[in-house]
Coordinates of C-alpha atoms and ligand atoms in Angstrom, one line a residue:
M1 CA 18.9 38.6 -92.0
P2 CA 16.6 38.3 -88.9
P3 CA 17.5 35.6 -86.4
A4 CA 16.2 32.1 -87.0
F5 CA 13.5 30.7 -84.8
K6 CA 14.8 28.3 -82.1
Q7 CA 14.6 24.9 -83.7
W8 CA 12.3 23.3 -81.1
I9 CA 9.7 26.0 -81.3
T10 CA 8.7 24.6 -84.7
H11 CA 8.1 21.2 -83.0
L12 CA 5.5 22.5 -80.6
Q13 CA 1.9 21.4 -81.0
T14 CA -0.5 24.1 -82.0
A15 CA -3.3 22.0 -83.3
R16 CA -4.8 21.3 -79.9
T17 CA -5.7 24.8 -78.9
E18 CA -7.0 25.7 -82.4
R19 CA -9.2 22.6 -82.3
L20 CA -10.5 23.4 -78.9
L21 CA -11.5 26.9 -79.8
K22 CA -13.0 25.8 -83.2
Y23 CA -15.2 23.2 -81.7
A24 CA -16.2 25.4 -78.7
A25 CA -17.4 28.0 -81.3
N26 CA -19.4 25.4 -83.3
S27 CA -22.6 24.6 -81.5
E28 CA -23.4 21.8 -84.0
V29 CA -20.5 19.7 -82.7
I30 CA -20.7 18.0 -79.3
S31 CA -17.2 18.5 -78.1
F32 CA -15.3 16.2 -75.7
A33 CA -12.1 18.2 -76.5
G34 CA -10.4 20.4 -73.9
G35 CA -10.6 20.1 -70.1
L36 CA -13.1 22.9 -69.5
P37 CA -15.0 23.4 -66.2
A38 CA -18.8 23.7 -66.5
E39 CA -19.8 27.3 -67.1
E40 CA -23.0 27.0 -65.2
L41 CA -21.0 26.2 -62.0
F42 CA -19.1 29.5 -62.1
P43 CA -20.0 31.5 -58.9
A44 CA -20.6 34.6 -61.1
A45 CA -22.7 36.6 -58.6
E46 CA -20.2 36.0 -55.8
I47 CA -17.3 37.0 -58.0
E48 CA -19.2 40.1 -59.2
A49 CA -19.7 41.1 -55.5
A50 CA -16.0 40.5 -54.8
F51 CA -15.1 42.8 -57.7
Q52 CA -17.4 45.5 -56.5
Y53 CA -16.1 45.3 -53.0
V54 CA -12.4 45.5 -54.1
I55 CA -13.0 48.4 -56.4
R56 CA -15.1 50.3 -53.8
E57 CA -12.8 49.7 -50.8
H58 CA -9.3 49.1 -52.3
A59 CA -9.2 50.7 -55.7
A60 CA -5.8 52.3 -55.3
E61 CA -4.2 49.1 -54.2
A62 CA -6.1 46.9 -56.7
L63 CA -5.3 49.1 -59.7
Q64 CA -1.6 49.5 -58.8
Y65 CA 1.5 47.2 -59.4
T66 CA 2.2 44.7 -56.7
W67 CA 5.0 42.3 -55.7
S68 CA 6.1 39.6 -58.1
E69 CA 5.6 37.0 -55.4
G70 CA 1.9 37.9 -55.2
C71 CA -0.5 39.9 -53.0
E72 CA -0.3 39.0 -49.3
P73 CA -4.0 38.4 -48.7
L74 CA -4.1 35.8 -51.5
R75 CA -0.8 34.1 -50.4
E76 CA -2.4 33.8 -47.0
R77 CA -5.5 32.1 -48.5
I78 CA -3.3 29.7 -50.5
V79 CA -1.6 28.9 -47.2
D80 CA -5.0 28.0 -45.8
W81 CA -5.6 25.7 -48.7
L82 CA -2.3 24.0 -48.1
H83 CA -3.1 23.6 -44.4
E84 CA -6.5 21.9 -45.3
H85 CA -4.5 19.5 -47.4
G86 CA -2.1 18.5 -44.6
L87 CA 0.8 20.8 -45.4
S88 CA 2.5 23.2 -43.1
A89 CA 3.2 26.4 -45.1
K90 CA 3.9 30.1 -44.8
P91 CA 3.3 33.0 -47.3
A92 CA 7.0 33.3 -48.1
Q93 CA 6.9 29.8 -49.6
I94 CA 4.2 30.8 -52.1
L95 CA 4.5 32.4 -55.6
V96 CA 1.2 33.5 -57.2
T97 CA 1.3 32.7 -61.0
H98 CA -0.8 33.2 -64.1
G99 CA -2.4 29.8 -63.8
A100 CA -0.6 26.5 -63.2
Q101 CA 0.6 26.8 -66.8
Q102 CA 2.9 29.7 -66.0
A103 CA 4.1 27.9 -62.9
L104 CA 5.3 25.0 -65.1
D105 CA 6.9 27.5 -67.5
L106 CA 8.8 29.3 -64.6
L107 CA 9.9 25.9 -63.2
A108 CA 11.2 24.8 -66.6
K109 CA 13.2 28.0 -66.9
L110 CA 14.6 27.5 -63.4
Y111 CA 15.5 23.8 -63.5
I112 CA 16.1 22.7 -67.2
H113 CA 19.4 23.2 -68.9
P114 CA 19.4 22.3 -72.7
G115 CA 20.2 18.7 -73.1
D116 CA 19.4 17.7 -69.5
A117 CA 17.6 14.4 -68.9
M118 CA 14.2 15.0 -67.5
V119 CA 11.7 12.3 -66.4
I120 CA 8.1 12.8 -67.6
E121 CA 5.1 10.5 -67.4
S122 CA 3.8 9.1 -70.6
P123 CA 1.1 10.0 -71.4
T124 CA 0.9 13.4 -69.7
Y125 CA -0.7 16.9 -69.9
V126 CA 0.2 18.3 -73.4
P127 CA 1.0 22.0 -72.5
A128 CA 3.4 20.8 -69.8
I129 CA 5.4 19.0 -72.5
Q130 CA 5.3 22.2 -74.5
A131 CA 6.5 24.3 -71.5
F132 CA 9.4 21.9 -70.8
E133 CA 10.3 21.4 -74.5
L134 CA 11.0 25.1 -74.9
Q135 CA 14.0 24.7 -72.5
G136 CA 15.4 21.9 -74.6
P137 CA 15.5 18.9 -72.2
R138 CA 16.0 15.2 -73.2
F139 CA 12.8 13.5 -72.1
V140 CA 13.1 10.2 -70.3
S141 CA 9.5 8.9 -70.3
V142 CA 8.0 6.5 -67.8
T143 CA 4.7 4.7 -68.4
R144 CA 1.7 6.0 -66.5
T145 CA -1.7 4.3 -66.6
S146 CA -4.9 4.8 -64.7
T147 CA -3.6 2.4 -62.1
G148 CA -0.3 4.2 -61.5
L149 CA 3.3 4.8 -62.5
D150 CA 5.6 2.0 -63.6
M151 CA 8.1 2.3 -60.7
G152 CA 10.3 -0.5 -62.0
Q153 CA 10.7 1.3 -65.3
L154 CA 11.4 4.6 -63.4
E155 CA 14.2 3.1 -61.4
A156 CA 15.7 1.4 -64.4
R157 CA 15.6 4.7 -66.3
L158 CA 17.2 6.6 -63.4
R159 CA 20.0 4.1 -63.2
F160 CA 20.8 4.6 -66.9
D161 CA 20.1 8.4 -67.3
S162 CA 21.3 11.0 -64.8
A163 CA 18.0 12.8 -64.6
R164 CA 17.5 15.3 -61.7
L165 CA 14.0 16.5 -62.5
M166 CA 10.7 14.8 -62.9
Y167 CA 7.2 16.1 -63.7
V168 CA 4.4 14.1 -62.1
I169 CA 0.6 14.5 -61.7
P170 CA -0.1 12.2 -58.7
C171 CA -3.8 13.2 -58.3
A172 CA -6.4 13.0 -61.0
H173 CA -3.8 12.6 -63.7
N174 CA -4.4 14.3 -67.0
P175 CA -5.3 12.4 -69.3
T176 CA -5.9 9.1 -67.5
G177 CA -7.8 10.4 -64.4
G178 CA -5.7 8.0 -62.3
T179 CA -4.5 8.8 -58.8
L180 CA -1.4 7.4 -57.1
D181 CA -2.2 5.7 -53.8
V182 CA -0.3 6.4 -50.6
A183 CA 2.1 3.5 -51.1
Q184 CA 3.0 4.6 -54.6
R185 CA 3.5 8.2 -53.3
S186 CA 5.9 7.1 -50.6
D187 CA 7.7 4.8 -53.1
L188 CA 8.1 7.7 -55.5
L189 CA 9.5 10.0 -52.8
E190 CA 11.9 7.3 -51.6
V191 CA 13.2 7.0 -55.2
A192 CA 13.4 10.8 -55.5
Q193 CA 15.6 10.9 -52.3
R194 CA 17.8 8.0 -53.5
F195 CA 18.4 9.4 -56.9
N196 CA 18.5 13.1 -55.8
L197 CA 15.5 14.0 -58.0
M198 CA 13.4 17.1 -57.8
L199 CA 9.7 16.4 -58.4
I200 CA 7.4 19.0 -59.9
E201 CA 4.1 17.9 -58.4
D202 CA 1.1 19.2 -60.4
A203 CA -2.0 19.4 -58.3
A204 CA -4.2 21.3 -60.7
Y205 CA -7.0 18.8 -60.4
A206 CA -6.2 17.8 -56.8
D207 CA -9.7 18.8 -55.5
I208 CA -11.6 17.3 -58.4
R209 CA -11.6 13.8 -56.9
Y210 CA -14.2 11.1 -56.9
G211 CA -12.5 8.8 -54.4
A212 CA -10.3 9.1 -51.2
F213 CA -8.0 12.0 -50.4
H214 CA -4.3 11.2 -50.4
P215 CA -1.8 13.8 -49.1
P216 CA 0.3 15.5 -51.7
L217 CA 3.9 14.4 -52.2
A218 CA 4.9 17.8 -50.7
A219 CA 3.2 16.8 -47.4
I220 CA 5.4 13.6 -47.2
D221 CA 8.6 15.6 -48.1
S222 CA 7.9 18.1 -45.4
N223 CA 11.2 20.1 -45.8
L224 CA 10.6 20.5 -49.5
K225 CA 14.0 19.2 -50.5
H226 CA 12.6 17.0 -53.4
V227 CA 9.2 18.5 -54.2
V228 CA 7.8 21.8 -55.6
L229 CA 4.0 21.8 -55.6
V230 CA 1.9 23.5 -58.4
G231 CA -1.7 24.4 -57.9
S232 CA -4.5 26.3 -59.6
F233 CA -7.9 27.8 -59.1
S234 CA -8.9 27.1 -62.7
K235 CA -10.6 23.7 -62.3
V236 CA -12.4 24.5 -59.0
L237 CA -13.4 28.1 -59.6
S238 CA -12.6 29.8 -62.9
P239 CA -9.8 29.5 -65.5
G240 CA -10.6 33.0 -66.7
L241 CA -9.1 34.4 -63.5
R242 CA -5.8 32.9 -64.5
I243 CA -4.6 32.3 -61.0
G244 CA -2.3 29.5 -60.0
W245 CA 0.6 29.1 -57.5
I246 CA 3.8 27.4 -56.6
F247 CA 4.6 26.1 -53.0
A248 CA 8.3 25.5 -52.5
A249 CA 11.2 26.2 -50.2
E250 CA 11.8 29.9 -49.7
E251 CA 15.0 30.0 -51.6
V252 CA 13.3 28.4 -54.6
I253 CA 10.5 31.0 -54.4
R254 CA 13.1 33.8 -54.4
Q255 CA 14.6 32.5 -57.6
L256 CA 11.3 31.9 -59.3
A257 CA 10.2 35.5 -58.4
L258 CA 13.2 36.8 -60.3
I259 CA 12.2 34.7 -63.3
K260 CA 8.6 35.9 -63.1
Q261 CA 9.8 39.5 -62.9
A262 CA 11.6 39.0 -66.2
S263 CA 8.6 37.4 -67.7
D264 CA 5.5 39.5 -66.6
L265 CA 6.5 41.4 -63.4
Q266 CA 3.5 40.1 -61.6
T267 CA 0.0 38.5 -61.8
G268 CA -2.8 41.0 -62.2
T269 CA -3.4 42.8 -58.8
L270 CA -7.1 43.2 -59.4
N271 CA -7.8 39.5 -60.0
Q272 CA -5.6 38.5 -57.0
L273 CA -7.5 40.7 -54.6
V274 CA -10.9 39.7 -56.0
L275 CA -10.0 36.0 -55.5
A276 CA -8.7 36.7 -52.0
R277 CA -12.0 38.5 -51.2
Y278 CA -14.0 35.6 -52.6
L279 CA -12.1 33.1 -50.6
E280 CA -12.5 35.2 -47.4
E281 CA -16.3 35.4 -47.9
H282 CA -17.1 31.9 -49.2
S283 CA -16.2 28.4 -48.5
L284 CA -14.3 27.0 -51.5
R285 CA -14.8 23.6 -50.0
S286 CA -18.6 23.9 -50.2
H287 CA -18.4 25.2 -53.8
V288 CA -16.2 22.3 -54.8
K289 CA -18.6 19.8 -53.1
R290 CA -21.5 21.2 -55.2
C291 CA -19.3 21.0 -58.4
L292 CA -18.2 17.4 -57.6
S293 CA -21.7 16.1 -57.5
V294 CA -22.3 17.4 -61.0
Y295 CA -19.0 16.2 -62.4
R296 CA -19.4 12.7 -60.8
S297 CA -22.9 12.3 -62.4
R298 CA -21.4 13.4 -65.8
R299 CA -18.5 11.0 -65.4
N300 CA -20.9 8.1 -64.6
A301 CA -23.1 9.0 -67.6
A302 CA -20.1 8.9 -69.8
L303 CA -18.9 5.6 -68.4
S304 CA -22.4 4.0 -68.9
A305 CA -22.6 5.4 -72.5
L306 CA -19.2 4.0 -73.3
A307 CA -20.2 0.6 -72.0
A308 CA -23.4 0.7 -74.0
K309 CA -22.2 2.2 -77.3
F310 CA -18.5 1.4 -77.8
P311 CA -17.3 -1.8 -79.4
A312 CA -15.8 -4.6 -77.3
A313 CA -12.3 -4.0 -78.7
S314 CA -12.1 -0.6 -76.9
Y315 CA -11.2 0.0 -73.3
W316 CA -11.1 3.0 -71.0
S317 CA -10.0 4.4 -67.6
V318 CA -12.4 4.9 -64.7
P319 CA -11.2 8.3 -63.6
A320 CA -10.6 8.7 -59.8
G321 CA -10.6 12.4 -60.5
G322 CA -10.4 15.2 -63.1
F323 CA -12.5 15.9 -66.2
S324 CA -11.5 13.2 -68.7
I325 CA -11.7 9.6 -69.6
W326 CA -8.8 8.0 -71.5
V327 CA -9.9 5.6 -74.2
G328 CA -7.8 2.9 -75.9
L329 CA -8.6 1.4 -79.3
P330 CA -6.9 -1.4 -81.3
P331 CA -3.5 -0.3 -82.5
S332 CA -4.7 -0.2 -86.1
V333 CA -6.9 2.8 -85.4
S334 CA -5.5 6.3 -85.8
S335 CA -7.4 8.7 -83.5
E336 CA -6.4 11.7 -85.8
E337 CA -8.2 9.9 -88.7
L338 CA -11.1 9.0 -86.5
L339 CA -11.5 12.7 -85.5
K340 CA -12.1 13.7 -89.1
A341 CA -14.9 11.1 -89.4
A342 CA -16.3 12.0 -86.0
V343 CA -16.5 15.8 -86.7
A344 CA -18.4 14.9 -89.9
R345 CA -20.9 13.2 -87.5
G346 CA -21.0 16.2 -85.1
V347 CA -18.8 15.0 -82.3
A348 CA -15.2 15.9 -81.4
F349 CA -12.5 14.6 -78.9
E350 CA -8.8 15.0 -78.2
P351 CA -6.6 12.6 -80.2
G352 CA -4.1 10.9 -77.9
L353 CA -0.8 11.1 -79.8
P354 CA 0.3 14.6 -78.4
F355 CA -0.1 13.3 -74.8
F356 CA 2.9 11.0 -75.4
P357 CA 6.2 12.9 -75.1
E358 CA 7.8 10.4 -77.4
H359 CA 4.7 10.6 -79.8
K360 CA 4.4 6.8 -79.8
S361 CA 0.8 5.7 -79.8
Q362 CA -1.9 7.0 -82.1
N363 CA -4.7 4.7 -80.9
Y364 CA -5.8 6.6 -77.8
L365 CA -8.2 9.5 -77.3
R366 CA -9.3 11.7 -74.4
L367 CA -12.9 12.5 -73.7
S368 CA -13.7 15.4 -71.4
F369 CA -17.1 15.1 -69.9
S370 CA -17.0 18.1 -67.6
N371 CA -18.6 20.8 -69.8
L372 CA -21.4 18.8 -71.3
D373 CA -24.8 17.9 -69.8
E374 CA -25.7 14.3 -69.5
A375 CA -28.0 14.2 -72.5
S376 CA -25.2 15.6 -74.7
I377 CA -22.8 13.1 -73.3
R378 CA -25.1 10.2 -74.2
E379 CA -25.8 11.6 -77.7
G380 CA -22.1 12.4 -78.3
L381 CA -21.0 9.0 -77.3
T382 CA -23.7 7.3 -79.3
R383 CA -22.4 9.2 -82.4
L384 CA -18.8 8.5 -81.5
G385 CA -19.4 4.8 -80.8
G386 CA -20.9 4.4 -84.3
V387 CA -17.8 6.1 -85.8
V388 CA -15.5 3.8 -83.8
K389 CA -17.4 0.7 -84.8
E390 CA -17.2 1.7 -88.5
S391 CA -13.4 2.3 -88.2
L392 CA -13.0 -1.3 -86.9
S393 CA -15.2 -3.0 -89.5
P394 CA -13.3 -4.5 -92.4
T395 CA -12.9 -2.2 -95.4
P396 CA -15.2 -3.4 -98.3
Q397 CA -13.0 -5.3 -100.7
C398 CA -12.9 -5.3 -104.4
P399 CA -12.9 -8.9 -105.6
S400 CA -10.8 -8.1 -108.6
N401 CA -8.0 -6.8 -106.4
P402 CA -6.5 -9.6 -104.3
R403 CA -4.0 -7.2 -102.6
A404 CA -6.8 -5.3 -100.9
S405 CA -7.7 -8.2 -98.7
A406 CA -4.0 -8.7 -97.7
G407 CA -3.8 -5.1 -96.5
T408 CA -7.0 -5.2 -94.4
S409 CA -6.6 -5.2 -90.7
R410 CA -9.1 -4.8 -87.9
Ligands
PLP1 C1 -2.6 18.8 -65.3 C2 -2.7 20.3 -65.6 N1 -1.8 21.2 -65.1 C3 -1.9 22.5 -65.3 C4 -3.0 23.0 -66.1 C5 -3.0 24.5 -66.3 O1 -4.0 25.1 -65.6 P1 -4.2 26.6 -65.5 O2 -5.5 27.0 -66.1 O3 -4.1 26.9 -64.0 O4 -3.0 27.3 -66.2 C6 -3.9 22.2 -66.6 C7 -5.0 22.7 -67.4 O5 -5.8 22.0 -68.1 C8 -3.8 20.8 -66.3 O6 -4.7 19.9 -66.9

């Protein structure tokens, strides 16, 4: 008999990715699902020029294997990014990964032993839950809202559960779009030091911010005893390049490089060198500035449309960063059910349930505005607002059946 699947694999969410691809392929549906950057903002000509340069001048190196830790020119450019964000770093503290997603997977493999308690924000980024879940931890969830993390709850949980690891998205949190302010960041680090906690800080959206810059947790914990920082070029440049990174103490990077070797040997040399060339030739900061003005307008268009088209019983976050708005509906509404009605009207979104590690609340949904123009955002939210209003209006009752009225809730 072939070996059985590991039990927790069967618990993983697959619907999300399927849904994302399905709606992306269906041009009839205005899709707020998936945190996709806007295609029209990709610097395609500059990337093409970088590819041509690398193949013309460095073909032998670019088409060959490289180090598991990553190519030196790219690690140096990542160090530059870290310096710009107030961190002092050297290339030996960097591991280049296949996107931030692989970084989370490698960190899960390094730090999680089956059955270990691990703190996780609730709600949080769904594929992070998946990456951690594969290593079999016991999740200890702490409430995160667009205004911050429930620090009282975190301390209470840490007193009770001996967790040594926590996953946190301080900046432009996915899905709420909230950002921890400086005081919350120092409080979090103080708690990490007191309870001997390692923080996996996810900065995938750190540069997609509509408000003030706050230094990463890794800048406060300058000797990197309690923080490993994960970053990505997906949201600011292109997810198709599949390049992310980990910044951590050298000893941690050495361990992670061994795990990466076992997993995929290395991230593609060609893509690494092309990205390094692009970053040498162009200012990523200027590119991000151009993108931000588009994303900010789209966020504002979505917020205005929500205010105009959604019923009073709904509420939503005003994202300080990122690509999405987190919408709450009355507890009687199931966003999975709502999605079926919405798709029939030509609009899609991400139901909120999978974002909760404990799968507790079904009445939330995530709307990503980044890859839609403003007219589509307005049209999509007009359609969706109508569907939400209908879901809240009382079900027509049959006078001959008195039990129908008792079961009706708004
Ligand atoms: C919070 C967060 N972390 C990590 C990732 C993974 O990004 P990448 O494309 O770099 O793998 C995403 C992608 O949506 C994300 O939202």
